[in-house]
Amino acid sequence: MFALDGRSAMVTGAGRGVGAGIARLLAAQGAIVAVNDLDPERAEHTCAEIRAAGGRAFTAAFDVTDPQAALVAVRTFERTVAPIDILVNNAGNGGAEGFRPTKFRQSVPEDWQRFADVNLFGVMACTKAVLDGMCARRFGRVITIASAAGVSGQSFGISLYGAAKGGAIAFMRHLAMESARDGVTANTVALGLMDPRPSGRDLAHTAEQAKHIPVGRLGTPEDAGATCVFLASDEAAWITGQTIQVNGGAITT
């Protein structure tokens, strides 16, 4: 079960952290993986890890907020390697400028735009680039990595991020309905509090919050990756338009 042999996947923002974990697990299940990141060196590092483990991976460095760049990267990969069967929209957070929690009253419109650009419009750009091919082949898996911030209000300055993630969740629900008869599923993974260290960030800011997670630990890239493997598999063919909560019990549904 959950084998991905013969499939190819693109994972955005996969040079480190959650994206890298997702890329590694998809490759371990047999998928050929296009590893996207803004930084070509980070993307190549993940590719090297996958190859060292016996998998197949190729660097696809581009900015997800640039629809033309996304289209060119997808067409290049499909022409030189394989059609893309699985898209994981993982790139997000605060974009290239990073994430700085700011309450809405202290925010400026320029910040509104950059959060929407990467967390919502970036998802749309990459999805647009792969969707026609998926529908033509009558198989596709679009998986968007969102956040608990997109489904639950918080008080510590993430309203801009939460609004963009909430938009991405809504987009995926509509996409699922539009593409269901074409053999394409569209689902969202709403991640809870993740261990920041695989992304190169300090643990100190989340260590106290981690004590309140029911299962007693932070999430890992492998937690996200395992969920994506399932949603990408043939076994998940009857699951679409859903928001899967992966959060250690922090939010229950």
Short mmCIF file of C-alpha atoms in Angstrom, two decimals:
data_model
loop_
_atom_site.label_atom_id
_atom_site.label_comp_id
_atom_site.label_asym_id
_atom_site.label_seq_id
_atom_site.Cartn_x
_atom_site.Cartn_y
_atom_site.Cartn_z
CA MET A 1 0.00 0.00 0.00
CA PHE A 2 0.91 3.66 -0.53
CA ALA A 3 3.50 2.86 -3.22
CA LEU A 4 4.28 5.74 -5.58
CA ASP A 5 6.35 3.85 -8.13
CA GLY A 6 5.94 5.33 -11.58
CA ARG A 7 4.69 8.66 -10.21
CA SER A 8 6.46 12.00 -10.25
CA ALA A 9 6.03 14.80 -7.75
CA MET A 10 6.95 18.44 -7.30
CA VAL A 11 7.37 19.75 -3.75
CA THR A 12 7.72 23.50 -3.34
CA GLY A 13 9.85 25.05 -0.63
CA ALA A 14 11.62 21.73 -0.18
CA GLY A 15 15.18 22.88 0.40
CA ARG A 16 14.86 22.30 4.14
CA GLY A 17 12.40 21.70 6.97
CA VAL A 18 8.94 20.29 6.31
CA GLY A 19 9.30 20.47 2.53
CA ALA A 20 12.52 18.48 2.57
CA GLY A 21 10.89 15.84 4.76
CA ILE A 22 7.95 15.55 2.39
CA ALA A 23 10.26 15.23 -0.61
CA ARG A 24 12.32 12.52 1.10
CA LEU A 25 9.28 10.42 2.03
CA LEU A 26 7.67 10.70 -1.43
CA ALA A 27 10.96 9.57 -2.96
CA ALA A 28 11.29 6.72 -0.47
CA GLN A 29 7.91 5.44 -1.69
CA GLY A 30 9.15 5.42 -5.29
CA ALA A 31 8.22 8.84 -6.70
CA ILE A 32 10.58 10.88 -8.83
CA VAL A 33 10.75 14.25 -7.10
CA ALA A 34 11.28 17.77 -8.42
CA VAL A 35 12.65 19.69 -5.44
CA ASN A 36 11.76 23.37 -5.53
CA ASP A 37 13.29 26.14 -3.48
CA LEU A 38 14.17 29.80 -3.94
CA ASP A 39 17.77 28.85 -3.19
CA PRO A 40 19.24 26.38 -5.74
CA GLU A 41 21.85 25.18 -3.24
CA ARG A 42 19.20 24.26 -0.66
CA ALA A 43 17.18 22.42 -3.31
CA GLU A 44 20.25 20.51 -4.46
CA HIS A 45 21.06 19.55 -0.86
CA THR A 46 17.67 17.84 -0.52
CA CYS A 47 18.17 16.18 -3.90
CA ALA A 48 21.53 14.85 -2.75
CA GLU A 49 19.94 13.35 0.37
CA ILE A 50 17.31 11.64 -1.74
CA ARG A 51 19.85 10.27 -4.20
CA ALA A 52 22.07 9.03 -1.36
CA ALA A 53 19.08 7.03 -0.11
CA GLY A 54 18.55 5.47 -3.54
CA GLY A 55 15.81 7.77 -4.82
CA ARG A 56 15.51 10.03 -7.87
CA ALA A 57 15.36 13.80 -7.48
CA PHE A 58 15.97 16.89 -9.58
CA THR A 59 16.44 20.53 -8.63
CA ALA A 60 13.70 22.95 -9.69
CA ALA A 61 14.69 26.36 -8.32
CA PHE A 62 12.14 29.12 -8.89
CA ASP A 63 10.01 31.64 -7.03
CA VAL A 64 6.49 30.28 -6.53
CA THR A 65 5.10 33.81 -6.51
CA ASP A 66 6.10 34.16 -10.20
CA PRO A 67 3.47 32.32 -12.29
CA GLN A 68 5.61 32.37 -15.44
CA ALA A 69 8.61 30.93 -13.59
CA ALA A 70 6.42 28.17 -12.17
CA LEU A 71 5.07 27.34 -15.62
CA VAL A 72 8.53 27.24 -17.20
CA ALA A 73 9.86 24.99 -14.42
CA VAL A 74 6.95 22.58 -14.75
CA ARG A 75 7.20 22.42 -18.54
CA THR A 76 10.96 21.89 -18.36
CA PHE A 77 10.62 19.05 -15.87
CA GLU A 78 7.82 17.41 -17.82
CA ARG A 79 9.78 17.66 -21.07
CA THR A 80 13.06 16.34 -19.67
CA VAL A 81 11.99 13.97 -16.89
CA ALA A 82 8.30 13.06 -16.53
CA PRO A 83 4.79 14.54 -16.28
CA ILE A 84 3.96 15.78 -12.80
CA ASP A 85 1.37 13.59 -11.09
CA ILE A 86 1.65 15.02 -7.58
CA LEU A 87 2.03 18.64 -6.50
CA VAL A 88 2.73 19.50 -2.88
CA ASN A 89 2.33 23.24 -2.29
CA ASN A 90 4.58 23.56 0.72
CA ALA A 91 6.30 26.93 0.13
CA GLY A 92 4.80 29.52 2.43
CA ASN A 93 5.47 31.02 5.83
CA GLY A 94 6.54 34.64 5.36
CA GLY A 95 8.11 34.13 1.96
CA ALA A 96 11.65 35.20 1.13
CA GLU A 97 11.62 37.87 3.85
CA GLY A 98 10.84 35.40 6.62
CA PHE A 99 8.15 35.41 9.28
CA ARG A 100 7.86 38.15 11.86
CA PRO A 101 4.72 37.89 14.02
CA THR A 102 2.93 41.24 13.92
CA LYS A 103 -0.51 42.04 15.26
CA PHE A 104 -2.83 43.50 12.66
CA ARG A 105 -2.93 46.96 14.26
CA GLN A 106 0.84 47.24 13.80
CA SER A 107 0.87 45.81 10.27
CA VAL A 108 1.33 47.73 7.02
CA PRO A 109 -0.30 46.95 3.64
CA GLU A 110 3.05 45.88 2.17
CA ASP A 111 3.06 43.00 4.63
CA TRP A 112 -0.46 42.00 3.67
CA GLN A 113 0.63 41.51 0.09
CA ARG A 114 3.70 39.39 0.70
CA PHE A 115 1.85 36.93 2.92
CA ALA A 116 -0.86 36.55 0.30
CA ASP A 117 1.70 36.28 -2.50
CA VAL A 118 3.45 33.20 -1.16
CA ASN A 119 0.73 31.44 0.85
CA LEU A 120 -2.19 31.92 -1.54
CA PHE A 121 -1.14 33.18 -4.96
CA GLY A 122 1.95 30.95 -4.95
CA VAL A 123 -0.33 27.96 -4.41
CA MET A 124 -2.49 29.11 -7.31
CA ALA A 125 0.51 29.68 -9.61
CA CYS A 126 1.96 26.21 -9.12
CA THR A 127 -1.43 24.52 -9.28
CA LYS A 128 -2.24 26.33 -12.52
CA ALA A 129 1.04 25.12 -14.02
CA VAL A 130 0.30 21.42 -13.42
CA LEU A 131 -3.49 21.17 -13.54
CA ASP A 132 -4.16 20.94 -17.28
CA GLY A 133 -1.73 18.04 -17.63
CA MET A 134 -3.20 16.21 -14.67
CA CYS A 135 -6.73 16.57 -16.04
CA ALA A 136 -5.64 15.44 -19.50
CA ARG A 137 -4.02 12.31 -18.05
CA ARG A 138 -6.99 11.86 -15.68
CA PHE A 139 -4.79 11.51 -12.62
CA GLY A 140 -3.51 14.10 -10.23
CA ARG A 141 -2.92 14.85 -6.59
CA VAL A 142 -2.74 18.46 -5.39
CA ILE A 143 -1.80 18.75 -1.72
CA THR A 144 -1.43 22.12 -0.02
CA ILE A 145 0.38 22.49 3.27
CA ALA A 146 -1.57 24.97 5.37
CA SER A 147 -1.66 25.63 9.09
CA ALA A 148 -3.83 25.59 12.15
CA ALA A 149 -3.65 29.38 11.75
CA GLY A 150 -5.91 29.02 8.72
CA VAL A 151 -8.69 27.30 10.67
CA SER A 152 -8.37 28.66 14.22
CA GLY A 153 -7.85 32.18 15.55
CA GLN A 154 -4.74 32.99 17.55
CA SER A 155 -3.72 36.07 19.53
CA PHE A 156 0.03 36.34 18.99
CA GLY A 157 0.35 38.23 15.72
CA ILE A 158 -0.26 35.78 12.87
CA SER A 159 -3.47 37.21 11.40
CA LEU A 160 -1.87 38.02 8.03
CA TYR A 161 -0.44 34.52 7.74
CA GLY A 162 -3.70 32.96 8.93
CA ALA A 163 -5.77 34.92 6.42
CA ALA A 164 -3.59 33.76 3.53
CA LYS A 165 -3.60 30.15 4.71
CA GLY A 166 -7.37 30.29 5.15
CA GLY A 167 -7.64 31.50 1.57
CA ALA A 168 -5.53 28.60 0.36
CA ILE A 169 -7.75 26.13 2.24
CA ALA A 170 -10.87 27.60 0.62
CA PHE A 171 -9.22 27.54 -2.81
CA MET A 172 -8.42 23.85 -2.46
CA ARG A 173 -12.01 23.01 -1.54
CA HIS A 174 -13.30 24.65 -4.70
CA LEU A 175 -10.52 23.15 -6.83
CA ALA A 176 -11.49 19.71 -5.54
CA MET A 177 -15.05 20.15 -6.77
CA GLU A 178 -13.96 21.51 -10.15
CA SER A 179 -11.45 18.74 -10.87
CA ALA A 180 -13.04 15.68 -9.24
CA ARG A 181 -14.49 14.25 -12.49
CA ASP A 182 -11.08 14.65 -14.14
CA GLY A 183 -9.39 12.24 -11.73
CA VAL A 184 -7.64 14.97 -9.73
CA THR A 185 -7.96 15.21 -5.96
CA ALA A 186 -7.19 18.35 -3.96
CA ASN A 187 -6.64 18.29 -0.23
CA THR A 188 -5.06 20.44 2.46
CA VAL A 189 -2.86 19.45 5.38
CA ALA A 190 -3.29 21.87 8.30
CA LEU A 191 -0.14 21.50 10.36
CA GLY A 192 0.03 22.27 14.04
CA LEU A 193 3.09 23.46 15.93
CA MET A 194 6.19 22.12 14.17
CA ASP A 195 9.73 21.68 15.42
CA PRO A 196 11.56 24.72 13.98
CA ARG A 197 15.03 23.22 14.06
CA PRO A 198 14.88 21.37 10.71
CA SER A 199 14.19 24.77 9.13
CA GLY A 200 17.20 26.32 10.84
CA ARG A 201 15.23 28.27 13.45
CA ASP A 202 15.59 28.42 17.22
CA LEU A 203 13.54 26.09 19.42
CA ALA A 204 13.24 28.58 22.27
CA HIS A 205 10.14 30.35 20.95
CA THR A 206 8.11 27.14 20.67
CA ALA A 207 9.41 25.05 23.55
CA GLU A 208 6.88 26.42 26.04
CA GLN A 209 3.98 26.04 23.60
CA ALA A 210 4.98 22.42 22.97
CA LYS A 211 4.07 21.54 26.57
CA HIS A 212 0.39 22.05 25.75
CA ILE A 213 0.26 19.64 22.79
CA PRO A 214 -1.73 16.56 23.88
CA VAL A 215 0.70 13.99 22.44
CA GLY A 216 3.58 15.78 24.17
CA ARG A 217 5.84 16.80 21.30
CA LEU A 218 6.26 19.10 18.33
CA GLY A 219 5.51 17.94 14.80
CA THR A 220 8.30 16.77 12.49
CA PRO A 221 8.86 16.86 8.72
CA GLU A 222 8.20 13.12 8.74
CA ASP A 223 4.75 13.65 10.26
CA ALA A 224 3.87 15.95 7.38
CA GLY A 225 5.54 13.69 4.84
CA ALA A 226 3.65 10.57 5.88
CA THR A 227 0.33 12.39 5.47
CA CYS A 228 1.35 13.56 2.01
CA VAL A 229 2.38 10.04 0.99
CA PHE A 230 -1.08 8.80 1.91
CA LEU A 231 -2.92 11.60 0.12
CA ALA A 232 -0.73 11.11 -2.97
CA SER A 233 -1.39 7.37 -3.15
CA ASP A 234 -3.99 5.39 -5.06
CA GLU A 235 -5.49 4.43 -1.70
CA ALA A 236 -6.61 8.05 -1.18
CA ALA A 237 -8.51 8.28 -4.47
CA TRP A 238 -11.85 8.82 -2.67
CA ILE A 239 -10.57 11.64 -0.48
CA THR A 240 -10.84 15.14 -1.92
CA GLY A 241 -11.79 18.61 -0.75
CA GLN A 242 -10.68 17.81 2.79
CA THR A 243 -8.57 19.63 5.37
CA ILE A 244 -6.56 17.02 7.28
CA GLN A 245 -5.52 18.17 10.75
CA VAL A 246 -1.99 17.03 11.63
CA ASN A 247 -1.33 18.62 15.00
CA GLY A 248 -0.78 16.14 17.82
CA GLY A 249 -4.33 16.69 19.07
CA ALA A 250 -3.95 20.44 19.56
CA ILE A 251 -7.15 20.96 17.53
CA THR A 252 -9.77 18.23 17.32
CA THR A 253 -12.54 17.88 14.73
#
